Short mmCIF file of C-alpha atoms and ligand atoms in Angstrom, two decimals:
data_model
loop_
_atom_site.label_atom_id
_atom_site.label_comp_id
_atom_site.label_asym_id
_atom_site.label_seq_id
_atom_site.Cartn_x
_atom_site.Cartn_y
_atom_site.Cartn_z
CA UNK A 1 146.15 32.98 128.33
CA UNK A 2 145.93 32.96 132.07
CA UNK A 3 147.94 30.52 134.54
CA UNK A 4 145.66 27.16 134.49
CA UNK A 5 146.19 27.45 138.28
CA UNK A 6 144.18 30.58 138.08
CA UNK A 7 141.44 28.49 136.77
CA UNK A 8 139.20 27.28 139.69
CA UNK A 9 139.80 24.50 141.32
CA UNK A 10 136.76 22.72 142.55
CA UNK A 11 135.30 19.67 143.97
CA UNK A 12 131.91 17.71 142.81
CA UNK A 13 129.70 15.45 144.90
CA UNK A 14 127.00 13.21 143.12
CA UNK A 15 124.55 10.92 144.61
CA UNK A 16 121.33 11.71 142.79
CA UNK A 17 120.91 7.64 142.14
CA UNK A 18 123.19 4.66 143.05
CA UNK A 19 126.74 6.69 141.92
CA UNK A 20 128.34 7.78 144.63
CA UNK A 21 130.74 10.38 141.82
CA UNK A 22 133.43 12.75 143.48
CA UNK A 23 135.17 14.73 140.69
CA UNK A 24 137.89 17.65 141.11
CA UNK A 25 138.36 19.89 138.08
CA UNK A 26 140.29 23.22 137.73
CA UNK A 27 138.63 25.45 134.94
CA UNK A 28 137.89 22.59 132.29
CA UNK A 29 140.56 20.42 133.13
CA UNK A 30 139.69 17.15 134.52
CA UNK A 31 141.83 15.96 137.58
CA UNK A 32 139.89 13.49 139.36
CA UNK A 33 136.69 11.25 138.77
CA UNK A 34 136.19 8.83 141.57
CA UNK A 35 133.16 6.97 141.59
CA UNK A 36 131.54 4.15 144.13
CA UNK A 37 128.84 2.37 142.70
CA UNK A 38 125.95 0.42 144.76
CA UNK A 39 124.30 -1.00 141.34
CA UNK A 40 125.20 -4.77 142.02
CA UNK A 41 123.29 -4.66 145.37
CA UNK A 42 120.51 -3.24 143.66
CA UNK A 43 120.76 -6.03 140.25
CA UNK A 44 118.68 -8.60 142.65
CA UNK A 45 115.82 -5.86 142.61
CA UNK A 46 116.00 -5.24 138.90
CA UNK A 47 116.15 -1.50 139.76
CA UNK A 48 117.81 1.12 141.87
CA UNK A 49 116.13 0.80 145.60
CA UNK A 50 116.05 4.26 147.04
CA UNK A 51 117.04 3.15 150.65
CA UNK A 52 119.72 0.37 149.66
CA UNK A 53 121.15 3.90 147.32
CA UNK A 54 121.24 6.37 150.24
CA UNK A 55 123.17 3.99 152.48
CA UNK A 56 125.82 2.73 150.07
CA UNK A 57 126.26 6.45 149.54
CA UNK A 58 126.99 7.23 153.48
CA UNK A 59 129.48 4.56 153.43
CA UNK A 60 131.21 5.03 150.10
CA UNK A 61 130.91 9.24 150.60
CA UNK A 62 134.54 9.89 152.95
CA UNK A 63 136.29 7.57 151.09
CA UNK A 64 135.57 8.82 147.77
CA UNK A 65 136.26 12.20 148.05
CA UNK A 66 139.60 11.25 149.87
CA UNK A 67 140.41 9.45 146.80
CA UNK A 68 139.54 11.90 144.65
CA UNK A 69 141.75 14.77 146.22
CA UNK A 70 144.43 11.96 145.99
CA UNK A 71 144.03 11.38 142.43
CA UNK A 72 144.22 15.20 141.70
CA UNK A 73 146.73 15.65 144.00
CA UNK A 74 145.54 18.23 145.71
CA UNK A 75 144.48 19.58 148.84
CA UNK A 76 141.09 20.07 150.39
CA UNK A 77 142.35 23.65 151.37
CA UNK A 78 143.12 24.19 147.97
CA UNK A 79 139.89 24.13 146.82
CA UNK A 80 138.29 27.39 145.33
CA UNK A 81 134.44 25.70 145.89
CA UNK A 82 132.34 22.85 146.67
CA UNK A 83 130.06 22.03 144.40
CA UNK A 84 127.13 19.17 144.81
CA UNK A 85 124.14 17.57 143.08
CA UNK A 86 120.70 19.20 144.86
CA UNK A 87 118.41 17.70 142.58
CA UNK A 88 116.66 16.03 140.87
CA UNK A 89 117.00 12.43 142.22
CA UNK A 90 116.18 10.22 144.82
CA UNK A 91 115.54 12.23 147.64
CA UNK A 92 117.44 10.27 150.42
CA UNK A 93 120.05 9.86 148.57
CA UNK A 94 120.69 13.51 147.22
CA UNK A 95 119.97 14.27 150.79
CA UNK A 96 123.50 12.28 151.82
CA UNK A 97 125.70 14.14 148.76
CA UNK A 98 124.60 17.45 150.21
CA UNK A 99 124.87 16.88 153.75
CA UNK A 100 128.51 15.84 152.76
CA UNK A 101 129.37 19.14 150.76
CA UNK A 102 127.73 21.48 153.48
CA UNK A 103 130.06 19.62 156.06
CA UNK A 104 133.15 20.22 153.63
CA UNK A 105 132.47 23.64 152.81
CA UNK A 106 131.89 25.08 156.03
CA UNK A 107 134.76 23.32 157.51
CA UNK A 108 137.40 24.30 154.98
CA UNK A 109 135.52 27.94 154.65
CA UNK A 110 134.56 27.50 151.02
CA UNK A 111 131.68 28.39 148.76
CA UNK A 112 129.18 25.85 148.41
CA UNK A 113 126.98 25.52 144.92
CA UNK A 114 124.21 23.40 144.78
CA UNK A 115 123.71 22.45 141.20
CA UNK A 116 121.59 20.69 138.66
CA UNK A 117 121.73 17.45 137.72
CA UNK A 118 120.92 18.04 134.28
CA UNK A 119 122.97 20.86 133.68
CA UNK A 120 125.76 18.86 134.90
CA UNK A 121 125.39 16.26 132.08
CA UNK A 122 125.81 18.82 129.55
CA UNK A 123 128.77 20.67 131.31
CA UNK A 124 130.86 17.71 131.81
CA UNK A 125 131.18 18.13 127.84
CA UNK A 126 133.84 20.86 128.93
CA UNK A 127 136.32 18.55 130.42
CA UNK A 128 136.51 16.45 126.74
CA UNK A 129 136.03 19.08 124.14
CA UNK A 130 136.68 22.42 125.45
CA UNK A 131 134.37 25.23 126.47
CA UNK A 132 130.61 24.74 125.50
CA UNK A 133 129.65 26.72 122.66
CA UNK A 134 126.34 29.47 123.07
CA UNK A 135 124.11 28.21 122.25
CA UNK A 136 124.20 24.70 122.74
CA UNK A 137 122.08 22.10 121.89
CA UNK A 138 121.77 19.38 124.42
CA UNK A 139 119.89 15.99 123.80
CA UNK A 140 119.82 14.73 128.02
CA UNK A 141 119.04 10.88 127.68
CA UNK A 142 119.76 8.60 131.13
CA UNK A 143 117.78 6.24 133.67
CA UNK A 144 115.45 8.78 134.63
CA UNK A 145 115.09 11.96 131.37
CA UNK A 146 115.01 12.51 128.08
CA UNK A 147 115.03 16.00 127.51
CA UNK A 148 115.93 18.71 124.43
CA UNK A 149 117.26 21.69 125.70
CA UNK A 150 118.83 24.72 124.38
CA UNK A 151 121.33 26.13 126.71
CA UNK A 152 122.64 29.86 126.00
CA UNK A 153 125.21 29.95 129.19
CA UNK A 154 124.98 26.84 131.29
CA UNK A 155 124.88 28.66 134.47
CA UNK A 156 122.33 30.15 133.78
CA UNK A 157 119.95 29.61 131.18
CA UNK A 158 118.82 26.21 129.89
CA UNK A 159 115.61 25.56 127.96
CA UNK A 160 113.51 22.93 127.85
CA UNK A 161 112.51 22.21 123.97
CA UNK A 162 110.83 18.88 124.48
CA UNK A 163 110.66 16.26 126.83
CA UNK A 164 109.67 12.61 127.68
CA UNK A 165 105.68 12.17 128.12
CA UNK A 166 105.93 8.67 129.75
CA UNK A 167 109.23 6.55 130.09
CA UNK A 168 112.83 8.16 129.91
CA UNK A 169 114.59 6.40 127.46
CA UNK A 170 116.75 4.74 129.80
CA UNK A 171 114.28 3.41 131.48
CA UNK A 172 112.94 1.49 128.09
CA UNK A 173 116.46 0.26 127.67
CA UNK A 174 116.01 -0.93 131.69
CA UNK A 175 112.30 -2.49 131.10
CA UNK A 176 113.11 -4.43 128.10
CA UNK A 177 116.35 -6.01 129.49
CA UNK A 178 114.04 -7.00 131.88
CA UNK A 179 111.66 -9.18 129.67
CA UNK A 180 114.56 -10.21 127.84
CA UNK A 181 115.84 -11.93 131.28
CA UNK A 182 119.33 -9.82 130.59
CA UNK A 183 119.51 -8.35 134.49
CA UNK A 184 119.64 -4.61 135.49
CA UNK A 185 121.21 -2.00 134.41
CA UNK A 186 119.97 -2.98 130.63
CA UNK A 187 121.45 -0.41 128.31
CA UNK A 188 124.91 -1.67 128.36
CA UNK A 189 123.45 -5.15 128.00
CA UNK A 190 121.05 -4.32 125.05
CA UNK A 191 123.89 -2.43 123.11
CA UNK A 192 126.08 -5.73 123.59
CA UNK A 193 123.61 -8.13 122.36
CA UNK A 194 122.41 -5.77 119.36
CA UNK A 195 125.87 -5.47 117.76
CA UNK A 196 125.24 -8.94 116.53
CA UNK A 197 121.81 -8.79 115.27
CA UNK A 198 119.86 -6.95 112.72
CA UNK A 199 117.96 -3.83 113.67
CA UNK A 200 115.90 -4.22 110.50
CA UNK A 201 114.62 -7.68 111.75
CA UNK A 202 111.56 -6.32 113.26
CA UNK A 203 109.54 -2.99 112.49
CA UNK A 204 108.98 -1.59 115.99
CA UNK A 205 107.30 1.77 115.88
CA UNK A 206 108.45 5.18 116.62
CA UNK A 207 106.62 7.29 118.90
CA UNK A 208 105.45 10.51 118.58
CA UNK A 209 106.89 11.01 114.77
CA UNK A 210 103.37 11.42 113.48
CA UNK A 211 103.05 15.18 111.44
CA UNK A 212 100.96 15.84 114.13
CA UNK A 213 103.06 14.95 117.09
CA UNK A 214 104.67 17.31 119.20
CA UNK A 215 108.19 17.77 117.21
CA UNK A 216 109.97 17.59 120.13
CA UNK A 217 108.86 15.15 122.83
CA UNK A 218 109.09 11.58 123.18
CA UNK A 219 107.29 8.77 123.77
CA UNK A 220 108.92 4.78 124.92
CA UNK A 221 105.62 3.64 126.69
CA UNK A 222 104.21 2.05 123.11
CA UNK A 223 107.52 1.28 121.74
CA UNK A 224 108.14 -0.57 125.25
CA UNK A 225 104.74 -2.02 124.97
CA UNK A 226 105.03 -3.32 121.41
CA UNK A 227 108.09 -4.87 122.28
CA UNK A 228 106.70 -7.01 125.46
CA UNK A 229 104.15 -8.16 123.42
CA UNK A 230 106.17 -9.40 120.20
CA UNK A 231 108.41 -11.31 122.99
CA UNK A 232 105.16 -13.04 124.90
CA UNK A 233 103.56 -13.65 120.86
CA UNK A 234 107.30 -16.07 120.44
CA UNK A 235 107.06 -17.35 123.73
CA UNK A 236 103.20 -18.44 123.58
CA UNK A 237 103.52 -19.88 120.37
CA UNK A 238 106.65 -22.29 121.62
CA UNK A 239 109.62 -20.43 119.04
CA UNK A 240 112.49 -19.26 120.35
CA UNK A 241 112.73 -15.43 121.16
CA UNK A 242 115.97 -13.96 119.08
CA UNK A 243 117.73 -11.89 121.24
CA UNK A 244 120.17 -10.25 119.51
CA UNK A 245 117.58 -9.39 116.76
CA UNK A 246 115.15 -7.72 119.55
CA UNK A 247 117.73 -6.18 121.07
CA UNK A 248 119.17 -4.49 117.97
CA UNK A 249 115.46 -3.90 116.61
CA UNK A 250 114.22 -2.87 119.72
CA UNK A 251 117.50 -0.29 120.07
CA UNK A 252 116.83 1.39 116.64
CA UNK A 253 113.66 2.06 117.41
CA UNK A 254 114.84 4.42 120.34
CA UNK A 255 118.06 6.07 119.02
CA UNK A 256 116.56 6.67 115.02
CA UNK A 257 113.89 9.17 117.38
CA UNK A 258 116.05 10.38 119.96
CA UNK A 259 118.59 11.68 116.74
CA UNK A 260 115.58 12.75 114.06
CA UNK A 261 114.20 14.56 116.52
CA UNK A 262 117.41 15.92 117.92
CA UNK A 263 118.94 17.04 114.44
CA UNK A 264 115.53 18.83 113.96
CA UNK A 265 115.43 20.60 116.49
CA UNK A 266 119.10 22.05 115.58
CA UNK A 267 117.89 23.00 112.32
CA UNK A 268 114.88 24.31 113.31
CA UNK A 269 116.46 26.75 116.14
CA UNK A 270 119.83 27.44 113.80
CA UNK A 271 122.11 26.06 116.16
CA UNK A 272 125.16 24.00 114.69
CA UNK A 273 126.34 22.16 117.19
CA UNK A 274 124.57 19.14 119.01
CA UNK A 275 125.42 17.71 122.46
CA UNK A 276 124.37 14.41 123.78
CA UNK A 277 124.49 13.54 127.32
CA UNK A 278 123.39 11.38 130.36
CA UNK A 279 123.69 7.59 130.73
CA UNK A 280 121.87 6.36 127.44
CA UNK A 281 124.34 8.83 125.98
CA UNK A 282 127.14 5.80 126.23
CA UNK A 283 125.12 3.34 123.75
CA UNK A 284 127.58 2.79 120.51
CA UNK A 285 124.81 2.98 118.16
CA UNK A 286 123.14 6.37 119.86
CA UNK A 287 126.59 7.53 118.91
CA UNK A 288 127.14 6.41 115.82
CA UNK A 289 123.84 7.33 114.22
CA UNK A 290 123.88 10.86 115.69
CA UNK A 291 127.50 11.01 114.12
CA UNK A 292 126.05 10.16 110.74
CA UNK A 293 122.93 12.22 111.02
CA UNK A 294 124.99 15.56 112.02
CA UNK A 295 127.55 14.80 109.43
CA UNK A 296 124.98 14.81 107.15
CA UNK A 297 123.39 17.85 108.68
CA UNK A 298 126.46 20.21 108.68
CA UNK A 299 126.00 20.15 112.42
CA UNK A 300 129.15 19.58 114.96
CA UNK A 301 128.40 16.10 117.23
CA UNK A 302 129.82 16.46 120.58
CA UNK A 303 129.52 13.41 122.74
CA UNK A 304 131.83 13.00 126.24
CA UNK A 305 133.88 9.56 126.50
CA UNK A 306 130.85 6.90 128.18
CA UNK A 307 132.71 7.22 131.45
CA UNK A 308 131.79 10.76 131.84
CA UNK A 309 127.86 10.02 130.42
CA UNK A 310 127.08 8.26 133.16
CA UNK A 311 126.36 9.64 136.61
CA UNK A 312 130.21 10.94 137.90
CA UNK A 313 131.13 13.57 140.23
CA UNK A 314 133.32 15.63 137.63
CA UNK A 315 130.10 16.46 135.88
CA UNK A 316 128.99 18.10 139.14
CA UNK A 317 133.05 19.77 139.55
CA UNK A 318 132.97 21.05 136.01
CA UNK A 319 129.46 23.13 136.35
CA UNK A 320 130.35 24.23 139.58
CA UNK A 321 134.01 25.57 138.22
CA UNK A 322 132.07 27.36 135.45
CA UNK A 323 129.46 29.08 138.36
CA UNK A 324 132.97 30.17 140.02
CA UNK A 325 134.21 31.28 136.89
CA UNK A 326 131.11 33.13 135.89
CA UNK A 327 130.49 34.38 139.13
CA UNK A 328 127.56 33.33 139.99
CA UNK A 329 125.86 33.29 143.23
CA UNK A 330 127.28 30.36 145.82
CA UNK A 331 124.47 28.25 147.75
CA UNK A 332 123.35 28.96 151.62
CA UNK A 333 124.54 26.51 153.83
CA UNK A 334 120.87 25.80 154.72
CA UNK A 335 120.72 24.38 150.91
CA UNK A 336 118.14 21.78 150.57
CA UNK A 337 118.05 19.12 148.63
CA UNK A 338 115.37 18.99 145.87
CA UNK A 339 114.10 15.74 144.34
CA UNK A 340 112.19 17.77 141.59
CA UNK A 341 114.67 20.29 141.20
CA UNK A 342 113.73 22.22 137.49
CA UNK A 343 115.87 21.88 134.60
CA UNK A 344 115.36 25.90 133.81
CA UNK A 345 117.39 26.05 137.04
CA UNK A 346 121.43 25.21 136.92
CA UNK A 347 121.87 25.68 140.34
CA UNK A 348 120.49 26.84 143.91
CA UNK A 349 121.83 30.45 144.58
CA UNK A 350 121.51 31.39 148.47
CA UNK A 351 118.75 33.52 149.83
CA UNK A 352 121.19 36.35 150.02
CA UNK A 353 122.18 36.14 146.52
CA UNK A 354 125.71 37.35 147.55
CA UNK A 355 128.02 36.78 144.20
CA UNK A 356 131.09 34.81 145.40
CA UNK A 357 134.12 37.13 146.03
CA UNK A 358 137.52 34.86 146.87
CA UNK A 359 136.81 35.94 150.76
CA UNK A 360 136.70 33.07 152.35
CA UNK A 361 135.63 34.78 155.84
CA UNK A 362 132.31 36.45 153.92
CA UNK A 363 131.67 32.79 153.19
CA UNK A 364 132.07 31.79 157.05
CA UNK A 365 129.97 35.09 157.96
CA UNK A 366 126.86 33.44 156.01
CA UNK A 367 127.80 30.08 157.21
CA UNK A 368 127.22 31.60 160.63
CA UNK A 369 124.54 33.33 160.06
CA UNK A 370 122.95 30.42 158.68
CA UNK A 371 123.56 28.36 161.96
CA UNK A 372 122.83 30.26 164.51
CA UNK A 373 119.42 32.25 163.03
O1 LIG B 1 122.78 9.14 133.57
P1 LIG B 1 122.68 7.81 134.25
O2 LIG B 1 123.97 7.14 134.66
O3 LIG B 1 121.76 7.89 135.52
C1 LIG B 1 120.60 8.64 135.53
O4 LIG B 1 120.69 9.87 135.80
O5 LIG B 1 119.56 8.04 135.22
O6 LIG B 1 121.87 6.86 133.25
C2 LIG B 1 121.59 5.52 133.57
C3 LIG B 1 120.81 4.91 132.42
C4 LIG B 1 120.31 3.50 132.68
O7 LIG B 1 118.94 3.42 132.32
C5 LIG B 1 121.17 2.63 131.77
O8 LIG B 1 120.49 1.46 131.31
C6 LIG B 1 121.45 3.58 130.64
O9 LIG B 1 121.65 4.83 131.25
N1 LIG B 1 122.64 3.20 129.87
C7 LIG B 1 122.61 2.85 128.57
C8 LIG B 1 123.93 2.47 128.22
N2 LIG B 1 124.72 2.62 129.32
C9 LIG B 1 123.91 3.08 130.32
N3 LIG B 1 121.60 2.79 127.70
C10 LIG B 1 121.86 2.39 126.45
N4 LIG B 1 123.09 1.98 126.04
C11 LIG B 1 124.16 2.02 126.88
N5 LIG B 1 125.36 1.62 126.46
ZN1 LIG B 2 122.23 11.20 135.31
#
């Protein structure tokens, strides 16, 4: 095997929604995960505010990376690329992430790649278990998607199998916190208070598994509906509302479709491994069920640690190590960030499609170009 430190060594900015994430990773290897997060100014709003996002990111941005190099004890002329979120997100606040790489990257002379989000999610998986396999099978489930997608090289192919038709399922976790008066962010909330009660205590239904559904897509709006209107049904009639009950019911609901569907879709498309990522991705009983299901399946469950679920820059480090690794294009330094940025695209290759080389001075030649056209 080749020296690690041939491995590239590369920096991640993240601020699609209220994480400012800086991650450094060489090859697969996690060195540094440094994240800043604005979500208890935005608790008082019960949801992320896209303004009150972009500015905690413009003050939290210098200081995280510097304590990410720290961390990874490197250099920032060490790096071999710097790699950022360009979409999707919050405008604004992807906006401040990639006005921060540009700056680095054209001041230390190194390639810039503007990556997906999404893609990121399911990357990250690298830094916990090793090199993806091809293909992969990726269930994406956070604050703002819930995707399938079927991924035969991460930089550069990634299909969308099925998708949300109304609410992401972090978003349901999010609404029904809500009306359960248990404050924003609710997932983390919901999974506490439905360890101790019974997910069998009330039938809530499960969208879109009808035999004439699409297999693949999912639904939360009715599930999120149904909910609300059990909880107002308790309230109106005087009883008391059991939370724990709800919470575990409501819970079950969610992760028994996001995993049926999920495992399906493996066996349907003969792949053996499944992947689960994105912020909803941390719930214990998402986890636990999909471990069960898989088991049962023959199919291999691989799930990164919560910390790296949620929005983090190393997600962001360990795609853009594999676009250096694989070659792949590097972003203009006129890269713009893209709030609907597709999933079927890993990352923003430049205009000039030039493949990174280790120059660093063909980097500054487009970096001039770029300014002064
Ligand atoms: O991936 P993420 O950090 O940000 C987005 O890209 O959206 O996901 C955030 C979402 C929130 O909706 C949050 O409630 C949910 O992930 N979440 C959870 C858990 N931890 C975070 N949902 C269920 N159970 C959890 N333990
Ligand atoms: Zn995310």
């Amino acid at each position: 095997m080749a020296d690690s430190r041939d491995e590239p060594l590369v920096l991640g900015i993240e601020t699609s929604c209220d994480e400012t994430g800086v991650g450094v990773v060489r090859g697969t290897t996690l060195l540094a995960d440094a994240v800043a997060s604005s979500v208890d100014e935005h608790a008082r709003f019960g949801g992320v505010v896209p303004e009150v996002a972009s500015r905690a990111h413009l003050e939290a941005m210098v200081p995280t990376i510097q304590r990410a190099l720290k961390d990874a004890g490197v250099a920032a002329s060490d790096l071999d690329g710097v790699a950022v979120t360009a979409g999707p997100g919050l405008a604004g606040a992807l906006l401040v992430g990639v006005s921060a790489a540009k700056a680095y990257a054209y001041a230390l002379g190194k390639p810039l790649y503007g990556v997906n989000h999404l893609a990121s999610h399911i990357c990250v998986d690298q830094l916990e278990h090793g090199a993806l396999p091809e293909p992969t099978m990726a269930l994406l489930v956070s604050g703002g998607h819930s995707s399938l997608l079927l991924s035969t090289d991460i930089t550069s192919d990634v299909r969308p199998l099925g998708a949300t038709i109304d609410d992401a399922a972090g978003e349901a976790f999010d609404k029904i916190a809500r009306v359960l008066n248990l404050g924003f962010p609710g997932g983390p909330v919901i999974d506490r208070y439905a360890r101790e009660g019974d997910p069998e205590a009330i039938a809530f239904p499960r969208g879109l598994t009808g035999p004439r559904d699409a297999a693949y897509d999912f639904s939360f709006s009715g599930l999120k509906t149904a909910v609300a209107r059990w909880i107002e049904a308790k309230r109106a009639a005087g009883e008391e509302v059991p939370v724990r009950d709800v919470a575990a019911s409501f819970q079950e609901a969610v992760v028994d479709v996001l995993t049926r569907k999920a495992v399906r879709a493996c066996k349907d498309e003969g792949v053996d491994h499944l992947m689960i990522g994105g912020g909803v991705a941390a719930n214990t009983r998402l986890r636990a069920l999909a471990q069960e299901r898989c088991e049962r399946a023959g199919i291999r469950l691989r799930v990164p640690r919560p910390k790296l679920c949620t929005d983090n820059g190393a997600m962001v480090a360990a795609l853009g190590a594999e676009m250096v690794a694989r070659n792949r294009a590097a972003s203009d330094l006129d890269l713009s960030a893209d709030s609907s940025l597709p999933v079927t695209e890993p990352h923003v290759p430049g205009a000039h499609a030039h493949t990174h080389t280790h120059s660093h001075d063909h980097v500054h030649e487009v970096a001039k170009d770029n300014l002064y056209s």
